[in-house]
Short mmCIF file of N, CA and C in Angstrom, two decimals:
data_model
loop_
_atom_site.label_atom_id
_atom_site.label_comp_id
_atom_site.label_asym_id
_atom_site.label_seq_id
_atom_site.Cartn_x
_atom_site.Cartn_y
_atom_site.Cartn_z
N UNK A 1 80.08 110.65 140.02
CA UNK A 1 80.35 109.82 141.18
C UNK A 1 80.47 110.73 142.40
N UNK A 2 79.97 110.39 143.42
CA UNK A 2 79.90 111.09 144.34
C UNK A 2 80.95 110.34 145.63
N UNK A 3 81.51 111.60 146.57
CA UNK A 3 82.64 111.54 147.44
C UNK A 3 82.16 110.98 148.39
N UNK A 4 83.43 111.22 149.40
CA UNK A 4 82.85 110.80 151.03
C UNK A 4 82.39 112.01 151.27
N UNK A 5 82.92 113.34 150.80
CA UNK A 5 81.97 114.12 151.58
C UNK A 5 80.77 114.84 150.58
N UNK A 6 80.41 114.22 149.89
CA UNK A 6 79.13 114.35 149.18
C UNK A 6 77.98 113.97 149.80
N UNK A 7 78.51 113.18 150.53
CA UNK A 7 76.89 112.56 151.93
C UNK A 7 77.04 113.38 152.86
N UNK A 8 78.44 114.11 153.59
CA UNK A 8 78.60 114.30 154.87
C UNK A 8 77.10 115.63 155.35
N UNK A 9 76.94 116.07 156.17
CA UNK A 9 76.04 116.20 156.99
C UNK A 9 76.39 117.66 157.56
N UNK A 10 76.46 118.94 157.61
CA UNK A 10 76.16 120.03 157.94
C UNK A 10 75.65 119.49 159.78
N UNK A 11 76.54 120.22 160.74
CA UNK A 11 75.84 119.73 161.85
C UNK A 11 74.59 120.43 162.21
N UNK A 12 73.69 119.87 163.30
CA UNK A 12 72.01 120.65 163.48
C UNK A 12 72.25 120.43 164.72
N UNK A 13 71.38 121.94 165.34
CA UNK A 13 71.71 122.07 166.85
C UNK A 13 70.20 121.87 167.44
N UNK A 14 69.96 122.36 168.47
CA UNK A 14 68.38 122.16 169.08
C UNK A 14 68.09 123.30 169.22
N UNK A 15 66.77 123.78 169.55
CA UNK A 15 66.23 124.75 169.36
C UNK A 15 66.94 125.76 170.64
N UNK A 16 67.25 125.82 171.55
CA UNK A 16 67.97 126.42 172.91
C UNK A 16 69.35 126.62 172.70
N UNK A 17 69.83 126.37 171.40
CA UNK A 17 71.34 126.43 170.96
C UNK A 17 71.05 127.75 170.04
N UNK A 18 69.96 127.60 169.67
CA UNK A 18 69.51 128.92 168.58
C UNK A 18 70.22 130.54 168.63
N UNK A 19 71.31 131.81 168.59
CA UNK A 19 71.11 132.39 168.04
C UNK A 19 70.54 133.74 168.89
N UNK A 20 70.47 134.59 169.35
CA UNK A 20 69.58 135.38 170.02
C UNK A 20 68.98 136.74 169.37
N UNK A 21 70.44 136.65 168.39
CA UNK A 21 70.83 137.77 167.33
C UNK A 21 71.49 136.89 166.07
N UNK A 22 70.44 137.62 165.20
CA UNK A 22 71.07 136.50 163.83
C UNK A 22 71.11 137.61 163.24
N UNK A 23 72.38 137.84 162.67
CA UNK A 23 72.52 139.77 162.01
C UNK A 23 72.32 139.15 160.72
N UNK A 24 72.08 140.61 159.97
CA UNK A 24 71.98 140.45 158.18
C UNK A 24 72.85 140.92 158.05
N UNK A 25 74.07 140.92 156.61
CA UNK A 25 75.36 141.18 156.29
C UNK A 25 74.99 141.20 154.70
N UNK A 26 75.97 141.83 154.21
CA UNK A 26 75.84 141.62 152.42
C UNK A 26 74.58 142.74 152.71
N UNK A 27 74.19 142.73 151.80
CA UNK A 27 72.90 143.87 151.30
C UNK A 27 72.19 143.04 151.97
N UNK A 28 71.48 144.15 152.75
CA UNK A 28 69.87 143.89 153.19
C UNK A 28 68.57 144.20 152.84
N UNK A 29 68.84 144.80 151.46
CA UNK A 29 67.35 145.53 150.87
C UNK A 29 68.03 145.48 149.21
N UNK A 30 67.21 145.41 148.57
CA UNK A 30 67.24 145.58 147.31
C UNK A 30 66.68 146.70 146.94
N UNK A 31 67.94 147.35 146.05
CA UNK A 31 68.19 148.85 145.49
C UNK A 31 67.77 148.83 143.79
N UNK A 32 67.01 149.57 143.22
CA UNK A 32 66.74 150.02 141.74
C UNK A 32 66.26 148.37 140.90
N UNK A 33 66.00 147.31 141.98
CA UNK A 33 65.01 146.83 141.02
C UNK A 33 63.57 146.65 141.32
N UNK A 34 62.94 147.82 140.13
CA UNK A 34 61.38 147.23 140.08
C UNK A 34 60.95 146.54 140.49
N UNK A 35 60.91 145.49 139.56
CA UNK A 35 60.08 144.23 139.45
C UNK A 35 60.30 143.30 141.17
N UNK A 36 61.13 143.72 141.78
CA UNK A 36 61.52 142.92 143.22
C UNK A 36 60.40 144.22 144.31
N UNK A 37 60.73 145.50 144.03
CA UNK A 37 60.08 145.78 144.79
C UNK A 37 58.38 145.78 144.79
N UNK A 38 58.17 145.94 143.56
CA UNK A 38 56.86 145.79 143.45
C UNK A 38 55.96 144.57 144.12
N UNK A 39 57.01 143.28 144.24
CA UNK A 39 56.74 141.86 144.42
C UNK A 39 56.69 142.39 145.77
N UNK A 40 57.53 143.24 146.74
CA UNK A 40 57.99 143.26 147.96
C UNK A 40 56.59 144.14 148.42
N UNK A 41 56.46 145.05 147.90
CA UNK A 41 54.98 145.87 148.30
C UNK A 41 53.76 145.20 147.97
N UNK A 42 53.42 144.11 147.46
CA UNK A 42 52.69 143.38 147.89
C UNK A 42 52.62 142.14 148.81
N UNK A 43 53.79 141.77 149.55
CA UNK A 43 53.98 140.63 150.10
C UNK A 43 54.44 139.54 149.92
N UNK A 44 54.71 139.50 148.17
CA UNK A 44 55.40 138.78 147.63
C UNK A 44 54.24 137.75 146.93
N UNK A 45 52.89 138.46 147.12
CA UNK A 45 52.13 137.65 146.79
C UNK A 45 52.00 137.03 144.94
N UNK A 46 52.32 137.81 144.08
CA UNK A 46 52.41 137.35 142.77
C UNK A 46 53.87 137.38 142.42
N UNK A 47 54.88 136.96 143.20
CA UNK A 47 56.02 136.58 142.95
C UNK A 47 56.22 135.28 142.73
N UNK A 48 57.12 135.12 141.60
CA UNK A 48 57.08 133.53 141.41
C UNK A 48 58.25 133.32 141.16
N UNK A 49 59.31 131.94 141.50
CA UNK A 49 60.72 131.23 141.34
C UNK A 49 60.85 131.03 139.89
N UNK A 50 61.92 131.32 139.13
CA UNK A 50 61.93 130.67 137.70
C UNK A 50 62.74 129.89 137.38
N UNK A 51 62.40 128.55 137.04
CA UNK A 51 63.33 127.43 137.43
C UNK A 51 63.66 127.25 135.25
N UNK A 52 64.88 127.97 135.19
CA UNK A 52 64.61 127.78 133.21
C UNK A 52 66.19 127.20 132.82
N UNK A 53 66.53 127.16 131.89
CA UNK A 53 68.05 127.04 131.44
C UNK A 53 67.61 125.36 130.56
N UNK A 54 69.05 124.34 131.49
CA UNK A 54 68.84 122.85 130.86
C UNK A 54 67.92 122.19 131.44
N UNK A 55 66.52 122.52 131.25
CA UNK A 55 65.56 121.89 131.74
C UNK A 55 64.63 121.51 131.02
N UNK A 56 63.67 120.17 131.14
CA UNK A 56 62.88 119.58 130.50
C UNK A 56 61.57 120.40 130.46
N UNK A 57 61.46 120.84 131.82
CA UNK A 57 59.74 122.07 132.36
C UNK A 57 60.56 122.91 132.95
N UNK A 58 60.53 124.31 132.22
CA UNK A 58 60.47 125.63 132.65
C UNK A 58 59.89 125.40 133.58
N UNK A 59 59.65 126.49 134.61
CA UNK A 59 58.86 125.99 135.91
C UNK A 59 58.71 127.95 136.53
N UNK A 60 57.42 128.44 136.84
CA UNK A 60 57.13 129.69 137.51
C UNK A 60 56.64 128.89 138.70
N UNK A 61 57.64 128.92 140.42
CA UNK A 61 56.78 128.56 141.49
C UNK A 61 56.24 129.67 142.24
N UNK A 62 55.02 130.20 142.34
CA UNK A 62 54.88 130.96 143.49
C UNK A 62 55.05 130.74 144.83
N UNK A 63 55.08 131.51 145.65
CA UNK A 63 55.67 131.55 146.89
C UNK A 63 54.83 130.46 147.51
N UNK A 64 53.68 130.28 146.93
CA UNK A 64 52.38 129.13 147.68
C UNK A 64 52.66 128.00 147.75
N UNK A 65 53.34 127.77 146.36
CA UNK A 65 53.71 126.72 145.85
C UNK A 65 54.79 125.94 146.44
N UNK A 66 55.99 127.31 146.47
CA UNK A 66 57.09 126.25 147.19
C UNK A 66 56.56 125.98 149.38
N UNK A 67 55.79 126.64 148.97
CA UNK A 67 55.03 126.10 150.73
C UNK A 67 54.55 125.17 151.04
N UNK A 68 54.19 124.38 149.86
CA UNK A 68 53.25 123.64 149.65
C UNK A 68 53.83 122.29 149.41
N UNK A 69 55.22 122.73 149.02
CA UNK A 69 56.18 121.17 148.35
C UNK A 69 56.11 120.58 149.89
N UNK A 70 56.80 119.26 150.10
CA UNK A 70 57.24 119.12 151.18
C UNK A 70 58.37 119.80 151.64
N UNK A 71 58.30 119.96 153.29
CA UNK A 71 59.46 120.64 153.31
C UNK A 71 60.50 120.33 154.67
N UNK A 72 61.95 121.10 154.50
CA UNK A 72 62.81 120.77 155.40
C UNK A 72 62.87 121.46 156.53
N UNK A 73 63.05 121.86 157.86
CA UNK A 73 63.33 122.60 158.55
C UNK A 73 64.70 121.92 159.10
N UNK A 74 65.61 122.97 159.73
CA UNK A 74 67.11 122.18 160.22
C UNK A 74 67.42 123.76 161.00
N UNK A 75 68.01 123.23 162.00
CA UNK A 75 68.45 124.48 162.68
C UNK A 75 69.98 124.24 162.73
N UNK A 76 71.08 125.49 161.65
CA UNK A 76 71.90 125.15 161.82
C UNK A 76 72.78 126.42 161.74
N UNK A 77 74.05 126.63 161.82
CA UNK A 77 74.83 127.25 161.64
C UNK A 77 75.37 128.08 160.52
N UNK A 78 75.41 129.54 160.51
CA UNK A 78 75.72 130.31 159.40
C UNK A 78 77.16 130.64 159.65
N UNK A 79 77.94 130.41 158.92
CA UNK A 79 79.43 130.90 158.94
C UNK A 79 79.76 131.82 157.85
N UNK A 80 80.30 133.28 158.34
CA UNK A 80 80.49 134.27 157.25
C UNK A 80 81.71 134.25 157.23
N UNK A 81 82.54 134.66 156.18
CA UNK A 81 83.64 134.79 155.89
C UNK A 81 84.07 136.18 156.56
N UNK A 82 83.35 136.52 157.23
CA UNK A 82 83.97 137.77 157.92
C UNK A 82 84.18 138.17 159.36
N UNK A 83 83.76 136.66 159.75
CA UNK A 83 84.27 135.67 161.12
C UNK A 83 83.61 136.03 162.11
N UNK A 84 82.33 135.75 161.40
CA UNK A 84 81.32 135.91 162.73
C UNK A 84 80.16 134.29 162.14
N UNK A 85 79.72 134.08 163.43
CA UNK A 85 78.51 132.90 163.01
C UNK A 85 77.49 133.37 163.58
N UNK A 86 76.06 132.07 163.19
CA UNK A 86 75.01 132.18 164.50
C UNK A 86 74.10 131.32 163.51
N UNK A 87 73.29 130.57 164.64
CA UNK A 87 72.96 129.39 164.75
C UNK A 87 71.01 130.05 164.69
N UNK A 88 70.53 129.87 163.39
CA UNK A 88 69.02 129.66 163.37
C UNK A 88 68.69 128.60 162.38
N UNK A 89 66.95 129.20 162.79
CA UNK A 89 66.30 128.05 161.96
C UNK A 89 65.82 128.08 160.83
N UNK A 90 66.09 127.47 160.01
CA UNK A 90 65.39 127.80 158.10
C UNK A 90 64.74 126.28 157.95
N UNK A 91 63.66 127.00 157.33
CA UNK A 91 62.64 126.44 156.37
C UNK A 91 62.43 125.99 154.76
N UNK A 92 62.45 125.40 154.20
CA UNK A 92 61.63 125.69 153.01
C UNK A 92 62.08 124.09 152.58
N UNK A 93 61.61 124.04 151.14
CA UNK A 93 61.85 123.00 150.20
C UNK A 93 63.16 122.69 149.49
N UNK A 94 63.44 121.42 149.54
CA UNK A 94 64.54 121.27 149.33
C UNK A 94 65.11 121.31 147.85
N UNK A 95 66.12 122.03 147.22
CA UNK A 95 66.21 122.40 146.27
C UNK A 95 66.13 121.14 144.74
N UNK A 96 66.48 120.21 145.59
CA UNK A 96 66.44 118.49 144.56
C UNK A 96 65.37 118.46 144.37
N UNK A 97 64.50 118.65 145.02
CA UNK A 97 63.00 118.49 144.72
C UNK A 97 62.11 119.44 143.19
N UNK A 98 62.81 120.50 143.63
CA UNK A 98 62.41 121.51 142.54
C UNK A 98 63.30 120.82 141.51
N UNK A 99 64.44 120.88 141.44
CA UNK A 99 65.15 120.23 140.02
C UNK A 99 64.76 119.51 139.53
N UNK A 100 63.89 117.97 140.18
CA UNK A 100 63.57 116.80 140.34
C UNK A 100 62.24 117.52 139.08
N UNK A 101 61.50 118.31 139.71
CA UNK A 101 60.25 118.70 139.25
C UNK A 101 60.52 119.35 137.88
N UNK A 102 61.48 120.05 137.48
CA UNK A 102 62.36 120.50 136.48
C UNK A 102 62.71 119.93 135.49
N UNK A 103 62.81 119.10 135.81
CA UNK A 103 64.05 117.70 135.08
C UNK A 103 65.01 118.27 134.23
N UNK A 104 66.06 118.09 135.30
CA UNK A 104 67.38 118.71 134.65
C UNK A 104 67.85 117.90 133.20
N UNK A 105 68.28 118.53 132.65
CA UNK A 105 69.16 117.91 131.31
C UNK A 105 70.24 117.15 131.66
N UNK A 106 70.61 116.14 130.85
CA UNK A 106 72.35 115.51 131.03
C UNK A 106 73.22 116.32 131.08
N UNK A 107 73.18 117.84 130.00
CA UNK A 107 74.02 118.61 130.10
C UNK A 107 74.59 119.30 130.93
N UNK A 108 73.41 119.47 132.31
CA UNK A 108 73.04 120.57 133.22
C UNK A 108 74.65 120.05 133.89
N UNK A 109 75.15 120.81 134.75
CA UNK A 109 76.42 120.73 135.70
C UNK A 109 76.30 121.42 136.69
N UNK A 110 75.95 122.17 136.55
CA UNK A 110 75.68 123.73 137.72
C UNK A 110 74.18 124.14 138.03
N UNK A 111 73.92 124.79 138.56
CA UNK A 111 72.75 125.79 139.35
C UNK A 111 73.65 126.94 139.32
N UNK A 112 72.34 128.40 138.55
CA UNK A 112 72.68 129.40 139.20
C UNK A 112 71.86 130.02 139.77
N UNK A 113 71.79 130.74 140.26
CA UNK A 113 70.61 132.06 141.28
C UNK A 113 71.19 132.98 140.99
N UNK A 114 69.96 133.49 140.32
CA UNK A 114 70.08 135.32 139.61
C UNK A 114 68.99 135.72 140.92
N UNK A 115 69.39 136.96 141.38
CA UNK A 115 69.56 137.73 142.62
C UNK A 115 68.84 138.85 142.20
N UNK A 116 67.88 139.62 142.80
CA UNK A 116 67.28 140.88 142.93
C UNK A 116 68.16 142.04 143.05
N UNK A 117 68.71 141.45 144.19
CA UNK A 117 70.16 142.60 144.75
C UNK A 117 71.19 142.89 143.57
N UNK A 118 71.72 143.94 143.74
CA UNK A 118 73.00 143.96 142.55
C UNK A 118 74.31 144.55 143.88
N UNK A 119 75.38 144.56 143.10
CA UNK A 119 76.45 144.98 143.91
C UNK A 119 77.29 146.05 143.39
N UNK A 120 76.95 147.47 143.36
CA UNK A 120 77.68 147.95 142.42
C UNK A 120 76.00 148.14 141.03
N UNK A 121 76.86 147.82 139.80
CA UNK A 121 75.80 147.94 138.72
C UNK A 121 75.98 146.36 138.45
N UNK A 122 76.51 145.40 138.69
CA UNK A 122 76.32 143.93 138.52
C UNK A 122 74.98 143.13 139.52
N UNK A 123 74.00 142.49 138.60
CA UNK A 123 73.46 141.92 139.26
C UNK A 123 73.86 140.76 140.05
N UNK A 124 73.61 140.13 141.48
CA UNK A 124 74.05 139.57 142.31
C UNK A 124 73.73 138.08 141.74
N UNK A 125 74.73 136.78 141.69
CA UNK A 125 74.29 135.53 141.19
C UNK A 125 75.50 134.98 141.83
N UNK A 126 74.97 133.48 142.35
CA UNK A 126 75.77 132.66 143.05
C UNK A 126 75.65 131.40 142.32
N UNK A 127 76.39 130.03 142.37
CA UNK A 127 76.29 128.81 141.77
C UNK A 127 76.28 127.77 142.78
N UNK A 128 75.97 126.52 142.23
CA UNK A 128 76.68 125.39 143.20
C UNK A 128 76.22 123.84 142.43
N UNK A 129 77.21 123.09 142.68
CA UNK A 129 77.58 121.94 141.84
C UNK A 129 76.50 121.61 142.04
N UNK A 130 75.81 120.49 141.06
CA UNK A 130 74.48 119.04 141.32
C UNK A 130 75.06 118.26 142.16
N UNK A 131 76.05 118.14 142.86
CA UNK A 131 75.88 117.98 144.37
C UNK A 131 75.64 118.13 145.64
N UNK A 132 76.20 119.30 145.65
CA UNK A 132 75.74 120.35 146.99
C UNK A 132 73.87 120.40 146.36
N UNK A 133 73.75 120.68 144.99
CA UNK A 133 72.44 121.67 145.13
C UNK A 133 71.54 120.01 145.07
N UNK A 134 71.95 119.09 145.31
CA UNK A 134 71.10 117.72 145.12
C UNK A 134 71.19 117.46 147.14
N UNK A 135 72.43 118.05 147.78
CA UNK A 135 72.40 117.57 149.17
C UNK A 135 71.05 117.79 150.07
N UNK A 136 70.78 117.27 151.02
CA UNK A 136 69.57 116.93 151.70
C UNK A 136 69.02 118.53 152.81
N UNK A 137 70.48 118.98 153.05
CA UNK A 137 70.51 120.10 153.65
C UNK A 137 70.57 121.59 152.99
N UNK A 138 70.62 121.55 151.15
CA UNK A 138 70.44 122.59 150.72
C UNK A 138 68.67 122.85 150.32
N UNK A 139 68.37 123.79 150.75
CA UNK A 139 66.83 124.33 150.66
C UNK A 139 66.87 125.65 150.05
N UNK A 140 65.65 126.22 149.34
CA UNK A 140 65.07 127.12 149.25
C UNK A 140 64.42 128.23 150.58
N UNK A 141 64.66 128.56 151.70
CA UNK A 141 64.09 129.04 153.02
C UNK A 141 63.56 130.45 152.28
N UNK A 142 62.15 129.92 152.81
CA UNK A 142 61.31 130.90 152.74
C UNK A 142 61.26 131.31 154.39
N UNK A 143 61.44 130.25 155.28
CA UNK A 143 61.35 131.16 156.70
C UNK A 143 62.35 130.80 157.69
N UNK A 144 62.71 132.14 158.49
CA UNK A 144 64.13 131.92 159.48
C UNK A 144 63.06 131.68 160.68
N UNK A 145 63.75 131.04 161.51
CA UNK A 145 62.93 131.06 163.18
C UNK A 145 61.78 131.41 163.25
N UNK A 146 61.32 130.23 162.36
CA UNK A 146 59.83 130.10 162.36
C UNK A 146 58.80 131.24 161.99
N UNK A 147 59.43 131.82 161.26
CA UNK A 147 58.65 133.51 160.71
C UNK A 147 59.24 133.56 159.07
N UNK A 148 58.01 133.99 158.43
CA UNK A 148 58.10 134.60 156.77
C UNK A 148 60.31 134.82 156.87
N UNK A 149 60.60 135.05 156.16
CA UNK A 149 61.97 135.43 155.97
C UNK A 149 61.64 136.95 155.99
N UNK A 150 62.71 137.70 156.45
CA UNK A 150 62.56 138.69 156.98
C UNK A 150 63.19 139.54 155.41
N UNK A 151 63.32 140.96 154.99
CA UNK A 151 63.64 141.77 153.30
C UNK A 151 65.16 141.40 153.79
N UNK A 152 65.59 141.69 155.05
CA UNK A 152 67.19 141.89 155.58
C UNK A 152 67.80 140.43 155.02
N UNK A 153 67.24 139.45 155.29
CA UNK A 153 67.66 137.96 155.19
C UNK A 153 67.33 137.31 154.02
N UNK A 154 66.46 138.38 153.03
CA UNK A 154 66.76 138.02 151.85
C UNK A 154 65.07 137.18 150.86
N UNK A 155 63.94 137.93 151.31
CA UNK A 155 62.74 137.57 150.90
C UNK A 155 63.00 137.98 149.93
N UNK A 156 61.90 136.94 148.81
CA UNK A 156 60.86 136.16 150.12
C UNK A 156 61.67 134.80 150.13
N UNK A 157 62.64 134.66 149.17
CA UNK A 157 63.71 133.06 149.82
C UNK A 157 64.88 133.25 149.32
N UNK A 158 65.59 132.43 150.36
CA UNK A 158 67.19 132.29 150.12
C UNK A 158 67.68 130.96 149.94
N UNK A 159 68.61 130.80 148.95
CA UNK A 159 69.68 129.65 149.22
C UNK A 159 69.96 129.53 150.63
N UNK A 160 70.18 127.72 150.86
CA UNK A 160 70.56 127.69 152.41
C UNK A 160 71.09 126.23 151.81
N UNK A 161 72.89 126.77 151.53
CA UNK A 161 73.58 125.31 151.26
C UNK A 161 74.49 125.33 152.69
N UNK A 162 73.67 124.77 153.61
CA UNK A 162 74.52 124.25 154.60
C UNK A 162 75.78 124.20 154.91
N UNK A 163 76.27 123.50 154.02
CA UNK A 163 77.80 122.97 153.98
C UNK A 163 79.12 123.75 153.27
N UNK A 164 78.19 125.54 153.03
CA UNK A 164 79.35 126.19 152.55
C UNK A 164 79.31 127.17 153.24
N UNK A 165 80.10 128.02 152.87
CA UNK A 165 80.19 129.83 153.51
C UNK A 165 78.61 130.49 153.46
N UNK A 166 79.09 131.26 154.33
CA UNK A 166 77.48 132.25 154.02
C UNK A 166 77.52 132.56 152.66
N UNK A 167 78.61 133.52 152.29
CA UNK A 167 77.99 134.20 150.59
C UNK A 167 77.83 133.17 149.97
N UNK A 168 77.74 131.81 150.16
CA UNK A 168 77.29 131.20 148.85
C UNK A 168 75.97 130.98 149.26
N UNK A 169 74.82 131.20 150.51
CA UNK A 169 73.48 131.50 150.90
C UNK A 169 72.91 132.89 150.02
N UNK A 170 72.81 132.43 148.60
CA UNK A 170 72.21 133.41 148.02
C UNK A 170 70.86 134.08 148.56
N UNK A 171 70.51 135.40 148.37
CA UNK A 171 69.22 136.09 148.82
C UNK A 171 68.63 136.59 147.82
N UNK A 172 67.89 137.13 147.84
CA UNK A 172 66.59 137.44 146.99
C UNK A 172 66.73 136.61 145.76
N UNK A 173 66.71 135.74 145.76
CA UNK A 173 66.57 134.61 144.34
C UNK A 173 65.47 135.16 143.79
N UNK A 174 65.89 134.87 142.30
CA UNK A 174 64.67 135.39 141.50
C UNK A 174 64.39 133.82 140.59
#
């Protein structure tokens, strides 16, 4: 069952509200893994999303692919827990859609994102309920202000759940 604020709405600004400086924080490059950089020295061109766990279709999306879904753009607000903001624009497909395409199990409860980045020797992974990750404003962004996503911001896509803190805007999703 879903809340009152299970609908609520992440606010969206206009493009002249945008941001002038949108800093990267958390790791900006991914350290000692292969398989990310190799993806990264080519452009990300044979990189693919792996959508696996309680799911009906395993799912490999390449980067083409999730370009190709329909998609969201929203220009909105990043809030870090380390009390700074700033206001850009992200792109990509909305993460219900991929699940949708997935078909989650009854069992499923959660989403996780296993991360390129590590912190330390732990690889980097974030979660978020089948609510947030079903909300209209959480996406996959493949692009900030209208450009590819930049290695700093977390290519070639990031979590973009609106309605929480930055660290839960996972980066380099694998």
């Amino acid at each position: 069952q879903r809340s009152v604020a299970g609908d609520a709405l992440a606010a969206e600004f206009k493009p002249a509200q945008m941001s002038p400086v949108f800093r990267a924080n958390g790791n900006t490059e991914v350290k000692g893994n292969g398989e990310w950089s190799g993806h990264a020295a080519d452009g990300f061109a044979r990189w693919a999303l792996r959508v696996d766990g309680l799911v009906l279709k395993p799912l490999d999306l390449p980067l083409d692919a999730l370009r190709a879904l329909p998609q969201r753009a929203q220009i909105t607000r990043h809030d870090c827990v380390e009390g700074w903001s700033a206001i850009g624009k992200w792109q990509g497909p909305q993460l219900g859609q991929i699940l949708k395409l997935a078909g989650l199990l009854p069992a499923a409860r959660f989403i996780v994102f296993h991360c390129a980045d590590r912190f330390g020797t732990t690889p980097y992974y974030e979660s978020l309920d089948l609510i947030e990750a079903h909300h209209p404003q959480t996406i996959l962004a493949w692009a900030m202000n209208d450009k590819p996503l930049p290695v700093a911001h977390g290519a070639p896509i990031r979590l973009r759940a609106e309605r929480q803190l930055g660290y839960k805007h996972a980066k380099y999703v694998m």
